[in-house]
mmCIF file of C-alpha atoms in Angstrom:
data_model
loop_
_atom_site.group_PDB
_atom_site.id
_atom_site.type_symbol
_atom_site.label_atom_id
_atom_site.label_comp_id
_atom_site.label_asym_id
_atom_site.label_seq_id
_atom_site.Cartn_x
_atom_site.Cartn_y
_atom_site.Cartn_z
ATOM 1 C CA UNK A 1 158.263 91.238 143.093
ATOM 2 C CA UNK A 2 161.244 89.795 141.338
ATOM 3 C CA UNK A 3 162.321 86.212 140.619
ATOM 4 C CA UNK A 4 165.753 85.421 139.413
ATOM 5 C CA UNK A 5 168.573 83.170 139.862
ATOM 6 C CA UNK A 6 169.826 82.167 143.230
ATOM 7 C CA UNK A 7 172.933 83.814 144.997
ATOM 8 C CA UNK A 8 175.968 82.087 143.920
ATOM 9 C CA UNK A 9 174.693 80.513 141.180
ATOM 10 C CA UNK A 10 176.539 80.529 137.330
ATOM 11 C CA UNK A 11 175.453 82.923 135.516
ATOM 12 C CA UNK A 12 174.048 85.219 137.869
ATOM 13 C CA UNK A 13 173.142 88.781 136.578
ATOM 14 C CA UNK A 14 172.426 87.234 133.246
ATOM 15 C CA UNK A 15 168.838 86.693 134.056
ATOM 16 C CA UNK A 16 166.273 87.909 136.282
ATOM 17 C CA UNK A 17 163.199 90.364 135.862
ATOM 18 C CA UNK A 18 161.130 92.528 138.913
ATOM 19 C CA UNK A 19 157.900 94.474 138.813
ATOM 20 C CA UNK A 20 157.992 97.551 140.637
ATOM 21 C CA UNK A 21 154.368 99.272 141.786
ATOM 22 C CA UNK A 22 153.275 102.586 142.591
ATOM 23 C CA UNK A 23 151.445 102.794 146.268
ATOM 24 C CA UNK A 24 148.021 102.951 144.509
ATOM 25 C CA UNK A 25 148.588 100.167 142.582
ATOM 26 C CA UNK A 26 150.506 97.728 145.816
ATOM 27 C CA UNK A 27 147.058 98.480 147.561
ATOM 28 C CA UNK A 28 144.954 96.689 144.436
ATOM 29 C CA UNK A 29 147.507 93.916 144.545
ATOM 30 C CA UNK A 30 145.289 90.305 144.553
ATOM 31 C CA UNK A 31 148.530 87.940 143.879
ATOM 32 C CA UNK A 32 152.074 87.619 142.447
ATOM 33 C CA UNK A 33 154.279 84.798 141.403
ATOM 34 C CA UNK A 34 157.052 83.773 138.868
ATOM 35 C CA UNK A 35 157.936 81.234 135.897
ATOM 36 C CA UNK A 36 161.018 80.249 136.050
ATOM 37 C CA UNK A 37 164.007 83.170 136.517
ATOM 38 C CA UNK A 38 162.800 85.475 133.263
ATOM 39 C CA UNK A 39 158.926 85.760 133.739
ATOM 40 C CA UNK A 40 156.970 87.527 137.015
ATOM 41 C CA UNK A 41 153.783 88.214 137.337
ATOM 42 C CA UNK A 42 151.139 90.369 139.019
ATOM 43 C CA UNK A 43 147.439 90.579 139.372
ATOM 44 C CA UNK A 44 145.977 93.623 140.554
ATOM 45 C CA UNK A 45 142.752 95.719 140.739
ATOM 46 C CA UNK A 46 142.280 99.279 139.660
ATOM 47 C CA UNK A 47 139.046 100.766 139.756
ATOM 48 C CA UNK A 48 136.922 97.914 138.871
ATOM 49 C CA UNK A 49 139.363 97.017 135.987
ATOM 50 C CA UNK A 50 141.348 93.484 136.838
ATOM 51 C CA UNK A 51 144.647 93.921 135.356
ATOM 52 C CA UNK A 52 147.618 90.807 134.912
ATOM 53 C CA UNK A 53 151.496 92.316 134.945
ATOM 54 C CA UNK A 54 153.508 90.225 133.321
ATOM 55 C CA UNK A 55 157.349 91.361 133.153
ATOM 56 C CA UNK A 56 159.746 88.958 130.575
ATOM 57 C CA UNK A 57 163.392 89.005 129.880
ATOM 58 C CA UNK A 58 163.792 86.601 126.588
ATOM 59 C CA UNK A 59 167.431 84.925 125.756
ATOM 60 C CA UNK A 60 168.920 85.903 122.844
ATOM 61 C CA UNK A 61 172.446 85.657 120.736
ATOM 62 C CA UNK A 62 171.845 81.555 121.386
ATOM 63 C CA UNK A 63 173.429 78.997 118.651
ATOM 64 C CA UNK A 64 171.603 76.168 117.042
ATOM 65 C CA UNK A 65 170.639 73.461 118.854
ATOM 66 C CA UNK A 66 170.183 73.457 123.039
ATOM 67 C CA UNK A 67 170.025 77.383 122.605
ATOM 68 C CA UNK A 68 167.401 77.272 119.389
ATOM 69 C CA UNK A 69 165.408 74.825 122.366
ATOM 70 C CA UNK A 70 165.681 76.900 125.296
ATOM 71 C CA UNK A 71 164.222 80.420 123.407
ATOM 72 C CA UNK A 72 161.372 77.833 122.511
ATOM 73 C CA UNK A 73 160.871 76.989 126.305
ATOM 74 C CA UNK A 74 160.753 80.474 126.935
ATOM 75 C CA UNK A 75 157.954 81.414 124.981
ATOM 76 C CA UNK A 76 156.340 78.377 126.144
ATOM 77 C CA UNK A 77 156.164 79.382 129.829
ATOM 78 C CA UNK A 78 155.204 82.902 128.374
ATOM 79 C CA UNK A 79 152.342 81.424 126.996
ATOM 80 C CA UNK A 80 151.209 78.908 129.322
ATOM 81 C CA UNK A 81 151.615 82.155 132.133
ATOM 82 C CA UNK A 82 149.147 84.069 129.815
ATOM 83 C CA UNK A 83 146.891 81.006 130.088
ATOM 84 C CA UNK A 84 146.734 81.105 133.869
ATOM 85 C CA UNK A 85 144.547 83.969 134.252
ATOM 86 C CA UNK A 86 140.583 84.518 134.010
ATOM 87 C CA UNK A 87 138.981 85.599 130.553
ATOM 88 C CA UNK A 88 138.316 89.087 131.997
ATOM 89 C CA UNK A 89 141.266 90.069 133.307
ATOM 90 C CA UNK A 90 143.198 92.876 130.864
ATOM 91 C CA UNK A 91 146.616 91.816 129.891
ATOM 92 C CA UNK A 92 150.110 94.241 129.799
ATOM 93 C CA UNK A 93 153.456 92.553 129.068
ATOM 94 C CA UNK A 94 156.256 94.351 129.234
ATOM 95 C CA UNK A 95 159.981 93.989 128.928
ATOM 96 C CA UNK A 96 163.415 93.088 127.101
ATOM 97 C CA UNK A 97 161.756 90.401 124.349
ATOM 98 C CA UNK A 98 164.819 90.674 122.768
ATOM 99 C CA UNK A 99 162.674 90.465 119.798
ATOM 100 C CA UNK A 100 162.876 92.189 116.399
ATOM 101 C CA UNK A 101 159.849 92.220 114.601
ATOM 102 C CA UNK A 102 160.900 94.895 111.600
ATOM 103 C CA UNK A 103 158.540 97.544 110.614
ATOM 104 C CA UNK A 104 155.448 95.657 108.563
ATOM 105 C CA UNK A 105 152.150 95.697 109.772
ATOM 106 C CA UNK A 106 151.183 92.064 110.601
ATOM 107 C CA UNK A 107 147.742 91.191 111.327
ATOM 108 C CA UNK A 108 147.099 93.568 113.986
ATOM 109 C CA UNK A 109 149.939 92.705 116.160
ATOM 110 C CA UNK A 110 152.888 94.529 114.838
ATOM 111 C CA UNK A 111 152.377 98.561 113.148
ATOM 112 C CA UNK A 112 154.404 100.345 110.887
ATOM 113 C CA UNK A 113 156.678 102.355 112.806
ATOM 114 C CA UNK A 114 158.945 99.415 113.898
ATOM 115 C CA UNK A 115 162.572 98.691 113.306
ATOM 116 C CA UNK A 116 163.946 97.016 109.876
ATOM 117 C CA UNK A 117 165.761 93.237 111.336
ATOM 118 C CA UNK A 118 164.483 90.003 112.529
ATOM 119 C CA UNK A 119 166.106 87.773 114.957
ATOM 120 C CA UNK A 120 165.477 84.264 116.869
ATOM 121 C CA UNK A 121 162.663 85.599 118.822
ATOM 122 C CA UNK A 122 160.921 87.404 116.632
ATOM 123 C CA UNK A 123 158.488 84.521 115.254
ATOM 124 C CA UNK A 124 157.833 83.245 119.132
ATOM 125 C CA UNK A 125 156.778 86.895 120.117
ATOM 126 C CA UNK A 126 154.449 87.151 117.716
ATOM 127 C CA UNK A 127 152.711 84.030 117.576
ATOM 128 C CA UNK A 128 151.963 84.264 121.462
ATOM 129 C CA UNK A 129 150.755 87.944 121.072
ATOM 130 C CA UNK A 130 148.068 86.661 117.712
ATOM 131 C CA UNK A 131 147.278 84.045 119.880
ATOM 132 C CA UNK A 132 146.730 86.007 123.132
ATOM 133 C CA UNK A 133 145.050 89.045 121.442
ATOM 134 C CA UNK A 134 148.084 91.318 122.165
ATOM 135 C CA UNK A 135 149.795 94.160 120.704
ATOM 136 C CA UNK A 136 152.970 95.531 120.344
ATOM 137 C CA UNK A 137 152.128 98.994 121.848
ATOM 138 C CA UNK A 138 154.920 100.858 120.597
ATOM 139 C CA UNK A 139 154.996 99.719 116.846
ATOM 140 C CA UNK A 140 151.676 101.741 116.565
ATOM 141 C CA UNK A 141 152.660 105.259 117.227
ATOM 142 C CA UNK A 142 154.689 107.583 115.162
ATOM 143 C CA UNK A 143 157.543 109.493 117.007
ATOM 144 C CA UNK A 144 160.993 110.640 116.141
ATOM 145 C CA UNK A 145 163.608 108.301 115.270
ATOM 146 C CA UNK A 146 165.204 108.810 118.315
ATOM 147 C CA UNK A 147 161.820 107.758 120.306
ATOM 148 C CA UNK A 148 161.666 104.286 118.454
ATOM 149 C CA UNK A 149 165.004 102.567 119.507
ATOM 150 C CA UNK A 150 164.886 100.868 123.026
ATOM 151 C CA UNK A 151 168.697 99.625 123.253
ATOM 152 C CA UNK A 152 171.769 101.085 121.895
ATOM 153 C CA UNK A 153 175.505 100.088 122.652
ATOM 154 C CA UNK A 154 178.408 102.057 122.700
ATOM 155 C CA UNK A 155 179.138 105.675 124.272
ATOM 156 C CA UNK A 156 176.736 108.354 123.410
ATOM 157 C CA UNK A 157 174.490 105.840 121.843
ATOM 158 C CA UNK A 158 177.117 104.286 119.532
ATOM 159 C CA UNK A 159 175.979 103.311 115.646
ATOM 160 C CA UNK A 160 174.152 99.612 117.088
ATOM 161 C CA UNK A 161 170.885 99.747 118.430
ATOM 162 C CA UNK A 162 167.394 98.113 118.028
ATOM 163 C CA UNK A 163 164.172 97.700 118.967
ATOM 164 C CA UNK A 164 163.777 94.682 121.471
ATOM 165 C CA UNK A 165 161.967 96.284 124.470
ATOM 166 C CA UNK A 166 157.879 96.252 124.161
ATOM 167 C CA UNK A 167 154.752 96.921 126.010
ATOM 168 C CA UNK A 168 151.996 93.814 124.974
ATOM 169 C CA UNK A 169 148.819 95.312 125.260
ATOM 170 C CA UNK A 170 145.319 93.363 125.299
ATOM 171 C CA UNK A 171 143.686 94.114 122.578
ATOM 172 C CA UNK A 172 140.591 95.427 124.235
ATOM 173 C CA UNK A 173 142.794 97.975 125.851
ATOM 174 C CA UNK A 174 143.435 99.569 122.078
ATOM 175 C CA UNK A 175 140.502 101.958 121.867
ATOM 176 C CA UNK A 176 142.265 103.500 125.020
ATOM 177 C CA UNK A 177 145.536 103.680 124.515
ATOM 178 C CA UNK A 178 147.050 107.281 123.486
ATOM 179 C CA UNK A 179 150.310 107.087 122.933
ATOM 180 C CA UNK A 180 153.544 104.778 123.408
ATOM 181 C CA UNK A 181 157.442 105.672 123.435
ATOM 182 C CA UNK A 182 160.672 105.291 124.535
ATOM 183 C CA UNK A 183 161.397 107.661 127.539
ATOM 184 C CA UNK A 184 165.734 108.568 127.594
ATOM 185 C CA UNK A 185 167.255 108.994 130.488
ATOM 186 C CA UNK A 186 164.832 107.422 132.879
ATOM 187 C CA UNK A 187 166.945 104.717 133.211
ATOM 188 C CA UNK A 188 170.579 106.008 134.291
ATOM 189 C CA UNK A 189 173.668 103.983 133.476
ATOM 190 C CA UNK A 190 171.436 100.828 131.436
ATOM 191 C CA UNK A 191 172.340 100.158 127.429
ATOM 192 C CA UNK A 192 167.930 100.299 127.298
ATOM 193 C CA UNK A 193 165.693 103.333 127.547
ATOM 194 C CA UNK A 194 162.356 102.755 129.280
ATOM 195 C CA UNK A 195 159.038 102.273 127.045
ATOM 196 C CA UNK A 196 155.917 103.658 128.395
ATOM 197 C CA UNK A 197 152.300 103.798 127.387
ATOM 198 C CA UNK A 198 149.380 106.414 128.258
ATOM 199 C CA UNK A 199 146.066 105.168 128.403
ATOM 200 C CA UNK A 200 142.804 107.222 128.958
ATOM 201 C CA UNK A 201 140.961 106.331 132.111
ATOM 202 C CA UNK A 202 137.391 107.594 133.386
ATOM 203 C CA UNK A 203 136.890 109.900 130.872
ATOM 204 C CA UNK A 204 135.312 109.707 128.088
ATOM 205 C CA UNK A 205 136.722 110.740 124.316
ATOM 206 C CA UNK A 206 135.624 113.339 122.039
ATOM 207 C CA UNK A 207 134.190 111.733 119.256
ATOM 208 C CA UNK A 208 135.425 112.523 115.881
ATOM 209 C CA UNK A 209 133.101 113.455 113.138
ATOM 210 C CA UNK A 210 134.310 110.932 110.015
ATOM 211 C CA UNK A 211 134.282 112.182 106.578
ATOM 212 C CA UNK A 212 131.897 109.827 105.414
ATOM 213 C CA UNK A 213 131.291 111.428 102.219
ATOM 214 C CA UNK A 214 134.603 110.369 100.907
ATOM 215 C CA UNK A 215 133.036 106.764 100.577
ATOM 216 C CA UNK A 216 130.774 107.966 97.291
ATOM 217 C CA UNK A 217 134.323 107.736 95.646
ATOM 218 C CA UNK A 218 134.797 104.060 94.609
ATOM 219 C CA UNK A 219 138.588 103.913 95.160
ATOM 220 C CA UNK A 220 138.154 105.016 98.846
ATOM 221 C CA UNK A 221 135.348 102.436 99.187
ATOM 222 C CA UNK A 222 137.645 100.142 97.698
ATOM 223 C CA UNK A 223 140.291 100.754 100.327
ATOM 224 C CA UNK A 224 138.175 100.911 103.022
ATOM 225 C CA UNK A 225 137.017 97.090 102.080
ATOM 226 C CA UNK A 226 140.588 96.206 101.812
ATOM 227 C CA UNK A 227 141.864 97.102 104.924
ATOM 228 C CA UNK A 228 139.078 96.348 106.552
ATOM 229 C CA UNK A 229 138.749 92.695 105.159
ATOM 230 C CA UNK A 230 142.536 92.505 106.453
ATOM 231 C CA UNK A 231 142.261 93.721 110.046
ATOM 232 C CA UNK A 232 138.753 91.300 110.653
ATOM 233 C CA UNK A 233 140.916 88.049 109.624
ATOM 234 C CA UNK A 234 143.659 89.029 111.762
ATOM 235 C CA UNK A 235 140.601 90.160 114.604
ATOM 236 C CA UNK A 236 139.118 86.975 113.985
ATOM 237 C CA UNK A 237 142.829 85.305 115.045
ATOM 238 C CA UNK A 238 143.470 87.172 117.762
ATOM 239 C CA UNK A 239 139.859 86.623 119.658
ATOM 240 C CA UNK A 240 139.981 82.426 119.593
ATOM 241 C CA UNK A 241 136.740 80.530 120.668
ATOM 242 C CA UNK A 242 137.412 81.792 124.560
ATOM 243 C CA UNK A 243 136.554 85.283 124.525
ATOM 244 C CA UNK A 244 132.988 86.281 125.767
ATOM 245 C CA UNK A 245 130.403 87.937 123.254
ATOM 246 C CA UNK A 246 130.951 91.231 124.711
ATOM 247 C CA UNK A 247 135.003 91.009 123.929
ATOM 248 C CA UNK A 248 134.373 89.545 120.343
ATOM 249 C CA UNK A 249 131.838 92.945 119.830
ATOM 250 C CA UNK A 250 134.935 95.425 121.555
ATOM 251 C CA UNK A 251 137.194 93.714 119.447
ATOM 252 C CA UNK A 252 135.086 94.562 116.376
ATOM 253 C CA UNK A 253 133.938 97.763 116.957
ATOM 254 C CA UNK A 254 137.233 98.822 117.499
ATOM 255 C CA UNK A 255 138.698 97.208 114.359
ATOM 256 C CA UNK A 256 135.956 98.968 112.385
ATOM 257 C CA UNK A 257 136.283 102.207 114.216
ATOM 258 C CA UNK A 258 140.336 101.827 113.756
ATOM 259 C CA UNK A 259 140.107 101.598 109.607
ATOM 260 C CA UNK A 260 137.268 104.046 108.964
ATOM 261 C CA UNK A 261 139.794 106.585 110.909
ATOM 262 C CA UNK A 262 142.349 105.931 108.842
ATOM 263 C CA UNK A 263 140.468 105.985 105.265
ATOM 264 C CA UNK A 264 138.021 108.458 105.617
ATOM 265 C CA UNK A 265 139.020 110.226 109.150
#
């Protein structure tokens, strides 16, 4: 499944994206389509869970005026595409988003394992994720620096490199995600590295006992209150008004447990 420019079009090769599925995933395919030359989507069912997979390729390095408008129009299309899917469907957005979002934690959307720097796509990317209840999974897991960067220029990696490719996952998947990172060597001949995420399916996780006695200390309680308050404010924005009661509960529970593990785990 792919979307791109017509053969013979001016600028052909500069746009386009595609979805490549395993045979198992293909058997669960329900529908697919595209929105322009930079967005392709598919709806599948895996087991009892419904998914929407959206591959995007954001424009970048544009000048002021029409170029800035082109970027805004692209992210509007992404938002419209996400709005097509029914409430219970889990969303996975991935691809070359050409956005640099720094390494500062932001409302549960951006983790602390990003890369310094911003560009013209960063605000649009973060806004869409916050509005649609997504988080940039490969900024939430600590790895060696070599597994942070998704793009490089020059032989042997060169000196110019950045994090511009992401897997943005539905907030309701957060509790099941085990890891997200760059996989080097999977895309031979490309200036990009592949990004993967690992999710636990069909198996209960072992419960981790929290050291709740640490909450007897006032400074620990203050840290817990402060972090939880900040995360819940961000979660409220991500949940929105159209989510079901179960979705709200899942986000609330996941936020409380995430902070608890960080502070007293």
